[in-house]
CSV table of C-alpha atoms and ligand atoms in Angstrom, one decimal:
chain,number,residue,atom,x,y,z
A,1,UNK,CA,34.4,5.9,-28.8
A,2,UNK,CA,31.7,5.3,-26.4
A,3,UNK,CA,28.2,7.0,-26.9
A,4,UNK,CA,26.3,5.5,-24.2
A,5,UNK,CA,27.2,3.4,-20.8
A,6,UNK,CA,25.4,1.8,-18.1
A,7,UNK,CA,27.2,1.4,-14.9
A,8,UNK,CA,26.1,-0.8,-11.9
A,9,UNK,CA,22.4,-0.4,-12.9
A,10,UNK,CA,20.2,-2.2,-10.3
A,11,UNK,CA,16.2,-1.9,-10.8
A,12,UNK,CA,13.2,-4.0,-9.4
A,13,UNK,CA,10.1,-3.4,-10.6
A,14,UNK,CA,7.9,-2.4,-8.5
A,15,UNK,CA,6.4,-4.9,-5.9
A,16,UNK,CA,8.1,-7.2,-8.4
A,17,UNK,CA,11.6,-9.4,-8.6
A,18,UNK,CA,14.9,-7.4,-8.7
A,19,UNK,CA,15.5,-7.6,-12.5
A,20,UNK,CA,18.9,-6.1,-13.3
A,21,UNK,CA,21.7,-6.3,-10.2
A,22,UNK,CA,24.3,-4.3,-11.4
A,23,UNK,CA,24.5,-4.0,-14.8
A,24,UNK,CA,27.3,-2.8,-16.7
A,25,UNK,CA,27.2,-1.8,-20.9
A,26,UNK,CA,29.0,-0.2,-23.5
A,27,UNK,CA,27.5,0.8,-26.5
A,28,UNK,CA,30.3,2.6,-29.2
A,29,UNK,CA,30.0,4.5,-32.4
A,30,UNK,CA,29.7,3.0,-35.3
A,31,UNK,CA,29.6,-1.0,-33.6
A,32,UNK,CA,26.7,-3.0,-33.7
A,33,UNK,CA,26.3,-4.6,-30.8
A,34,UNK,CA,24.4,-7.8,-30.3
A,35,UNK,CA,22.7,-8.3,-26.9
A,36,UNK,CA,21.8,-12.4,-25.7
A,37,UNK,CA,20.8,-14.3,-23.1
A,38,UNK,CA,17.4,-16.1,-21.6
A,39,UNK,CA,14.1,-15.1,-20.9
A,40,UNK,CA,13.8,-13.1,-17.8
A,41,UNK,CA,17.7,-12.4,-18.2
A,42,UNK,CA,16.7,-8.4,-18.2
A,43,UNK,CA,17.5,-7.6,-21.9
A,44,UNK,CA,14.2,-5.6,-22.4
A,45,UNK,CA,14.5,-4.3,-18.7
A,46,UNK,CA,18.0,-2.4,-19.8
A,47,UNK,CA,16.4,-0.9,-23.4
A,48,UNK,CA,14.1,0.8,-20.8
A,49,UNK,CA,17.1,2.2,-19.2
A,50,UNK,CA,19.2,3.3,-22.1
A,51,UNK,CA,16.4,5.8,-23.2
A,52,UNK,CA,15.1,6.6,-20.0
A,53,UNK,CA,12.0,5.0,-19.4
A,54,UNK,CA,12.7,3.7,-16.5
A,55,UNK,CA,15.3,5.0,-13.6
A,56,UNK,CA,17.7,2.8,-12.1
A,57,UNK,CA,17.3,2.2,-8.3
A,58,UNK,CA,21.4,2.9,-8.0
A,59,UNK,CA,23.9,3.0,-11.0
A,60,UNK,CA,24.3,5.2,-13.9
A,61,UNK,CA,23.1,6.0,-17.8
A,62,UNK,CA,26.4,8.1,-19.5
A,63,UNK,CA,25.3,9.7,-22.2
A,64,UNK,CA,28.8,11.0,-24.4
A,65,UNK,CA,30.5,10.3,-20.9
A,66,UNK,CA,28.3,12.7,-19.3
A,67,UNK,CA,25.2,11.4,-16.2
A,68,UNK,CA,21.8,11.9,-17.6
A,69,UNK,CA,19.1,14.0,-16.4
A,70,UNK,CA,15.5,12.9,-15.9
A,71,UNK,CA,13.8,16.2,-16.3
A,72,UNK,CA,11.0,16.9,-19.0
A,73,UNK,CA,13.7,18.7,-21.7
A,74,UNK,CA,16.7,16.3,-20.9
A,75,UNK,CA,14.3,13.0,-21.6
A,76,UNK,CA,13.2,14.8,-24.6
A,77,UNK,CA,16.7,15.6,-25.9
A,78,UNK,CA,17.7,11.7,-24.8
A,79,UNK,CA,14.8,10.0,-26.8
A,80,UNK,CA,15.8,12.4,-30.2
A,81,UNK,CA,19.4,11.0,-29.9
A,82,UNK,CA,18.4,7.2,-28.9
A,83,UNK,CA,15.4,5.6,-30.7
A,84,UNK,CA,13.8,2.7,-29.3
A,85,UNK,CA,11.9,-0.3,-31.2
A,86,UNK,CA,9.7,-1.9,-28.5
A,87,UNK,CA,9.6,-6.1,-28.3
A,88,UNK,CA,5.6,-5.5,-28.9
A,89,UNK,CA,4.4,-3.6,-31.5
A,90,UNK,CA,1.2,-3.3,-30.3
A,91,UNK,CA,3.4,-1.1,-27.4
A,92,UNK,CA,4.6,1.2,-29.7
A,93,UNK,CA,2.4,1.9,-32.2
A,94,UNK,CA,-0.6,4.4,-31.3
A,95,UNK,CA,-1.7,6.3,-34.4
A,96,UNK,CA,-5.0,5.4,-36.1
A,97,UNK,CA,-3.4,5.3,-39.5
A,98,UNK,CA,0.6,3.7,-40.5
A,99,UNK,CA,1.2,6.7,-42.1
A,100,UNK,CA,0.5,8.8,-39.2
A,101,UNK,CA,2.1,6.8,-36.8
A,102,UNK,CA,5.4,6.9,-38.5
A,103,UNK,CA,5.2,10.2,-39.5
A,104,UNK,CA,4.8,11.5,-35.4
A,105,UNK,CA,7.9,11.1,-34.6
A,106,UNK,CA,9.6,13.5,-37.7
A,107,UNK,CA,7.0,16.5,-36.6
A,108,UNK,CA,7.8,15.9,-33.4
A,109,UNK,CA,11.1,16.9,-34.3
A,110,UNK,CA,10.5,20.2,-35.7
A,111,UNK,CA,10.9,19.2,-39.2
A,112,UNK,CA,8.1,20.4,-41.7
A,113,UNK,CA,5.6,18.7,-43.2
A,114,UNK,CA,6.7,17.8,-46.4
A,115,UNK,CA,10.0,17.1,-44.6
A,116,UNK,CA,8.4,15.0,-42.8
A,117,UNK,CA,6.0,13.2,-45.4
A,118,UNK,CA,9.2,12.4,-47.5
A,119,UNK,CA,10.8,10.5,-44.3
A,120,UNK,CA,7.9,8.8,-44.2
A,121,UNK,CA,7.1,7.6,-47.6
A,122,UNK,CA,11.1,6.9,-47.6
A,123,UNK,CA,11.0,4.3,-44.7
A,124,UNK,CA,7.9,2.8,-45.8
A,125,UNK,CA,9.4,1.8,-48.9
A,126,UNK,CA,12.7,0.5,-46.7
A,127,UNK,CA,10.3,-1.8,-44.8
A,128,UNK,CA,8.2,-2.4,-48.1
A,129,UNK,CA,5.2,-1.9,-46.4
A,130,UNK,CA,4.4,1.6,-48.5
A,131,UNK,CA,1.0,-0.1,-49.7
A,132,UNK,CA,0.2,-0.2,-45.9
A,133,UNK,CA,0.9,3.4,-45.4
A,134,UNK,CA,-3.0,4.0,-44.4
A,135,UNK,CA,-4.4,1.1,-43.2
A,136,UNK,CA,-5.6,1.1,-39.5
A,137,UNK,CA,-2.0,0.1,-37.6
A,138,UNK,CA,-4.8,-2.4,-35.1
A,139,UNK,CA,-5.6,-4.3,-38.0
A,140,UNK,CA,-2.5,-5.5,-39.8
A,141,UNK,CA,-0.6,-8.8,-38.8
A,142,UNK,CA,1.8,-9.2,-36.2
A,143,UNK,CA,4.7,-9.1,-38.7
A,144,UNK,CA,3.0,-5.8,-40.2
A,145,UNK,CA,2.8,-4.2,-37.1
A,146,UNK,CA,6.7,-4.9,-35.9
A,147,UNK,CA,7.5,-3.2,-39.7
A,148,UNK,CA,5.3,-0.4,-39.2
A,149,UNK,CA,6.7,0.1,-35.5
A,150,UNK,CA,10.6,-0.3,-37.0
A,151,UNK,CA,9.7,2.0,-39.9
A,152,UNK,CA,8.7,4.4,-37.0
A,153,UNK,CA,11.8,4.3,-35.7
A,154,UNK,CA,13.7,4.6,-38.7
A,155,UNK,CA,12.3,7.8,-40.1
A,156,UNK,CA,13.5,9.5,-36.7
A,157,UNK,CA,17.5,9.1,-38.0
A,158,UNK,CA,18.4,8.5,-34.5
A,159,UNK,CA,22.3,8.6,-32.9
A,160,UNK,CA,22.0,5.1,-31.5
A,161,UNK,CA,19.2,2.8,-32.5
A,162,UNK,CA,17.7,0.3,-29.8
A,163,UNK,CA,16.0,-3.0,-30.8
A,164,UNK,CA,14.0,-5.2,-28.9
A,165,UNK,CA,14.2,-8.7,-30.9
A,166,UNK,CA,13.7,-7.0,-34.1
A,167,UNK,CA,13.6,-9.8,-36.5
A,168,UNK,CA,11.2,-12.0,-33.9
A,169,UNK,CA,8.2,-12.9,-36.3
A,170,UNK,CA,9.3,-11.4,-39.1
A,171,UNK,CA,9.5,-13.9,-42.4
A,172,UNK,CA,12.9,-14.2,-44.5
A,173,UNK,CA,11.7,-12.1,-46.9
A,174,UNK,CA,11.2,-9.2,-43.6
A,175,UNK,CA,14.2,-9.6,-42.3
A,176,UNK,CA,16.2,-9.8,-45.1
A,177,UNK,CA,14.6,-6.3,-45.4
A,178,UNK,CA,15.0,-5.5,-41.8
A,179,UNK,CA,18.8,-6.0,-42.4
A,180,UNK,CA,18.5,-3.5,-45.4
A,181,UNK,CA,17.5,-1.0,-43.6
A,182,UNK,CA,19.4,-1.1,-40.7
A,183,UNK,CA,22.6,-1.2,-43.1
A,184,UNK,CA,21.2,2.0,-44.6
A,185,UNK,CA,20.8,3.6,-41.4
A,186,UNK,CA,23.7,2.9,-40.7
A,187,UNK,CA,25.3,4.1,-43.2
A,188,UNK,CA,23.6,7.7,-42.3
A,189,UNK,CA,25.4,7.8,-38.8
A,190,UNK,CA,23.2,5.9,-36.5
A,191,UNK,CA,24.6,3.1,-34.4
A,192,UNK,CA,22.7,-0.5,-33.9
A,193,UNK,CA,22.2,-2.3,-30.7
A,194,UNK,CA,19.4,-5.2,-31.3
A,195,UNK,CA,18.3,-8.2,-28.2
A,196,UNK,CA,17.9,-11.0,-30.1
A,197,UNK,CA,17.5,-14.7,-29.4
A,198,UNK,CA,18.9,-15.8,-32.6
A,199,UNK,CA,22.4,-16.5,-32.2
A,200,UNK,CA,23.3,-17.5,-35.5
A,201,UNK,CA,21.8,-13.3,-36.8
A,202,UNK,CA,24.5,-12.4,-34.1
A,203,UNK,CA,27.5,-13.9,-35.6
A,204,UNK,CA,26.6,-12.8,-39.3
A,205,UNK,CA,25.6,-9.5,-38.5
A,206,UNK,CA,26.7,-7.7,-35.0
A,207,UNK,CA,30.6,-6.5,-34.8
A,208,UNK,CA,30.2,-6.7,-30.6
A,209,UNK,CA,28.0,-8.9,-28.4
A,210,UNK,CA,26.9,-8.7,-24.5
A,211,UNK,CA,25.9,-12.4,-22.8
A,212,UNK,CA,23.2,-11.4,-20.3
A,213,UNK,CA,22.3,-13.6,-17.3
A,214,UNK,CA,20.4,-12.6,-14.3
A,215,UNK,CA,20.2,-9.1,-14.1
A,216,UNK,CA,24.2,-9.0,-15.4
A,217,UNK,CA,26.4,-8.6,-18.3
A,218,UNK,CA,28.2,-12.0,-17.6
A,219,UNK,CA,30.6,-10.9,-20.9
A,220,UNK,CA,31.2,-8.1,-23.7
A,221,UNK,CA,33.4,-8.2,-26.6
A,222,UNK,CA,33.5,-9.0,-30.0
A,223,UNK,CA,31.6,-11.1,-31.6
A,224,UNK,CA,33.7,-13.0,-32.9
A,225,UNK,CA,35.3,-14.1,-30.0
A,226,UNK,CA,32.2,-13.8,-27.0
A,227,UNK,CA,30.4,-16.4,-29.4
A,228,UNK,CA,32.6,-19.1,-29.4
A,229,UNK,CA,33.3,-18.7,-25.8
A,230,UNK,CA,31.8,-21.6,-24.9
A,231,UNK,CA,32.2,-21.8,-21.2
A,232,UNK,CA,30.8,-18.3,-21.5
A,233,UNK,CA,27.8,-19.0,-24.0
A,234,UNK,CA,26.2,-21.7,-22.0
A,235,UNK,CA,26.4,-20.0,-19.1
A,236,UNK,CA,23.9,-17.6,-20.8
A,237,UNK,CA,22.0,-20.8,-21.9
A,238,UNK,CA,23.2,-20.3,-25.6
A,239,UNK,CA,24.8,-22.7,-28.2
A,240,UNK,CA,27.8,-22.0,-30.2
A,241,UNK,CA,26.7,-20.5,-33.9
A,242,UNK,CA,26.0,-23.2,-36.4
A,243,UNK,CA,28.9,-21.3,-39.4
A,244,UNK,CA,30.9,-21.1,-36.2
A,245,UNK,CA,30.9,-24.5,-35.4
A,246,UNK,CA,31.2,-25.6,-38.7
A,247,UNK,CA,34.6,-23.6,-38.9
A,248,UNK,CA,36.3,-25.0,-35.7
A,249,UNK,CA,35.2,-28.4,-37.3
A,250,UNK,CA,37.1,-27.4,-40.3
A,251,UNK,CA,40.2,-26.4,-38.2
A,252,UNK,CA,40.3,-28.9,-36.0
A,253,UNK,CA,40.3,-31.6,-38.8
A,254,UNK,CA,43.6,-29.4,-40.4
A,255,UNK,CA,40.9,-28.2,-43.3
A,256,UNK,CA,41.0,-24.9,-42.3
A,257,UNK,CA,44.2,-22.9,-40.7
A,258,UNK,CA,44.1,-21.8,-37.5
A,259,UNK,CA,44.6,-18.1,-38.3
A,260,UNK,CA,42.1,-18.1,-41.3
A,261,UNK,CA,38.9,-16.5,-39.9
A,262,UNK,CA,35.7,-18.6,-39.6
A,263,UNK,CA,33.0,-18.4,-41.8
A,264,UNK,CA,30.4,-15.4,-41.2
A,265,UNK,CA,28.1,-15.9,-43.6
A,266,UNK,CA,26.6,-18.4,-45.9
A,267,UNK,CA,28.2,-18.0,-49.0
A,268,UNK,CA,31.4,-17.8,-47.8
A,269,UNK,CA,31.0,-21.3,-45.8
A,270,UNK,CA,29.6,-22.7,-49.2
A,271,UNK,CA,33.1,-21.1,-50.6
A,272,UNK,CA,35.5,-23.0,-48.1
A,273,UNK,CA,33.6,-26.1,-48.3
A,274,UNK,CA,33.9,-26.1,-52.6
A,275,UNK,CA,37.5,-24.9,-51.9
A,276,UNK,CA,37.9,-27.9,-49.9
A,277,UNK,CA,36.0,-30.7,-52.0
A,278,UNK,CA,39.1,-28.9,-54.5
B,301,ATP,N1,6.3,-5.1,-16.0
B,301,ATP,C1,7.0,-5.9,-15.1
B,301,ATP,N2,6.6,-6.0,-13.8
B,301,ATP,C2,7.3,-6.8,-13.0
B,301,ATP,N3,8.3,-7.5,-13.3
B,301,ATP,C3,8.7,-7.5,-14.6
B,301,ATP,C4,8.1,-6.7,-15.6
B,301,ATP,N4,8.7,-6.8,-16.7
B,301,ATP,C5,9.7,-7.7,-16.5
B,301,ATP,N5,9.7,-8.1,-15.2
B,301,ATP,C6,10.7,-9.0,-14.6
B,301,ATP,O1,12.0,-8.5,-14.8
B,301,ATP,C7,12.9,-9.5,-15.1
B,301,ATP,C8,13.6,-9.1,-16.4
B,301,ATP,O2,12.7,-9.1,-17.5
B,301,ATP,P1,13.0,-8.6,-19.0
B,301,ATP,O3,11.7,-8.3,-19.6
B,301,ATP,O4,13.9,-7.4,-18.9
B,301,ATP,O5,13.7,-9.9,-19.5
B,301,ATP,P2,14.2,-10.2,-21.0
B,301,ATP,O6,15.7,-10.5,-20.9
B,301,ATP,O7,13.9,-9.0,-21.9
B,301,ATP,O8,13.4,-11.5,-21.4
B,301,ATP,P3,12.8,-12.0,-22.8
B,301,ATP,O9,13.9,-12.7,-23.5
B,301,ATP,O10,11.7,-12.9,-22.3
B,301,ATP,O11,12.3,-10.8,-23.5
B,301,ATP,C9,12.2,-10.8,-15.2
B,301,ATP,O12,12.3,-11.5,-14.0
B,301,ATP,C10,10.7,-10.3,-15.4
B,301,ATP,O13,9.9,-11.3,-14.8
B,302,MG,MG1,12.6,-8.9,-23.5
């Protein structure tokens, strides 16, 4: 089922280059979705869009199949349901404490404060960053900051989650965490849609992926298929995944069927190859 659509968005910014030319999405329930492409491409531009930040020039944001409304209360009802992890933390986070910053966006919701205080201590400890909880959010590391900021986000339980290259300066260790979370999250109803330049993150963890290029969706699908699209993916400037490659290797040398699936993950490349060796 789709939750959320853009159709034909076009935008320029103002007194700036036309950054998204008819831009078409779908985001389902329950389906992470993976969103690629260059610099420039219009990935951030469309995150803008999806929560209403910024109006298209023509085209249209469905919301449950329905247009959505830029008035005060309809933006407000929009930004409960769709959460929205900026590409720079130092965007997002405006508290003087981490603690308070996270905890804005649950009293914000109506919930009370212990209600709140337990979201917050909860998704502090997700992001293991509850020995940060109140130092000042300007003086923590860039990595620090991009946790505190997705912590933020997480303690909102929103419908669909948007991430602006999430794992982007993060070390294993963070994202490992990162991916953690997001699984929990999950699990609790909300939906994942993450930009990310990392191609080989898209084919171990996103069920769909969109190719962006120049304002455009220049392909949507899944993952599993978009990614080793080849004509496709370097038309959005992107290499095949490495476990991907690895796997047609495999078939077309006969060491792996042609209706097996290819490897996702690590282990279970490490598992065919040792199957292999015999
Ligand atoms: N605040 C702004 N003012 C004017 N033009 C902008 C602004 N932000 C982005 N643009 C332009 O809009 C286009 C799309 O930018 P956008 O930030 O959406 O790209 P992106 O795909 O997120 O790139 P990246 O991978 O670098 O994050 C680019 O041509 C960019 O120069
Ligand atoms: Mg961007």
């Amino acid at each position: 089922m789709i939750l959320l659509e853009a159709h034909g968005l076009t935008y320029a910014y103002p007194g700036g280059f036309p950054a998204l030319l008819g831009l078409d999405l779908r985001i389902e329930r329950g389906r992470r979705l993976a969103i690629l492409g260059p610099n420039g491409a219009g990935k951030t531009t469309l995150l803008l869009h999806l929560n209403g930040t910024l109006r298209p020039a023509s085209g249209q944001v469905l919301l449950d199949g329905a247009t959505t409304g830029y008035t005060r209360a309809e933006l407000s009802n929009w930004r409960r349901r769709i959460g929205l992890v900026l590409q720079d933390a130092d965007d997002q986070l405006f508290a003087a404490s981490v603690a308070e910053d996270v905890s804005f966006g649950p009293l914000n919701l109506g919930l009370s404060d212990e209600e709140a205080r337990q979201r917050v201590d909860e998704a502090l400890a997700a992001l293991h960053i509850a020995d940060l909880a109140d130092r000042a959010t300007h003086m923590l590391s860039f990595g620090q900051k991009k946790r505190a900021a997705i912590a933020g986000a997480v303690a909102m339980r929103p419908e669909i989650l948007l991430l602006d290259e999430p794992t982007a300066g993060l070390d294993q260790l963070g994202s490992s965490h990162f991916l953690t979370v997001l699984k929990q999250l999950e699990a609790m109803g909300t939906t994942l849609v993450f930009t990310t330049h990392d191609v080989d993150l898209a084919w171990h963890f996103a069920d769909d992926v969109a190719l962006f290029k120049a304002g455009r969706v220049i392909a949507q699908g899944a993952a599993s298929d978009i990614l080793i699209d080849e004509a496709a993916m370097s038309q959005a400037g992107l290499k095949t995944p490495f476990l991907a490659r690895i796997g047609l290797e495999l078939r077309s040398c006969g060491l792996l069927s042609a209706n097996a699936p290819l490897p996702r993950e690590e282990t279970s490349a490490l598992q065919l190859l040792s199957r292999i060796r015999g």
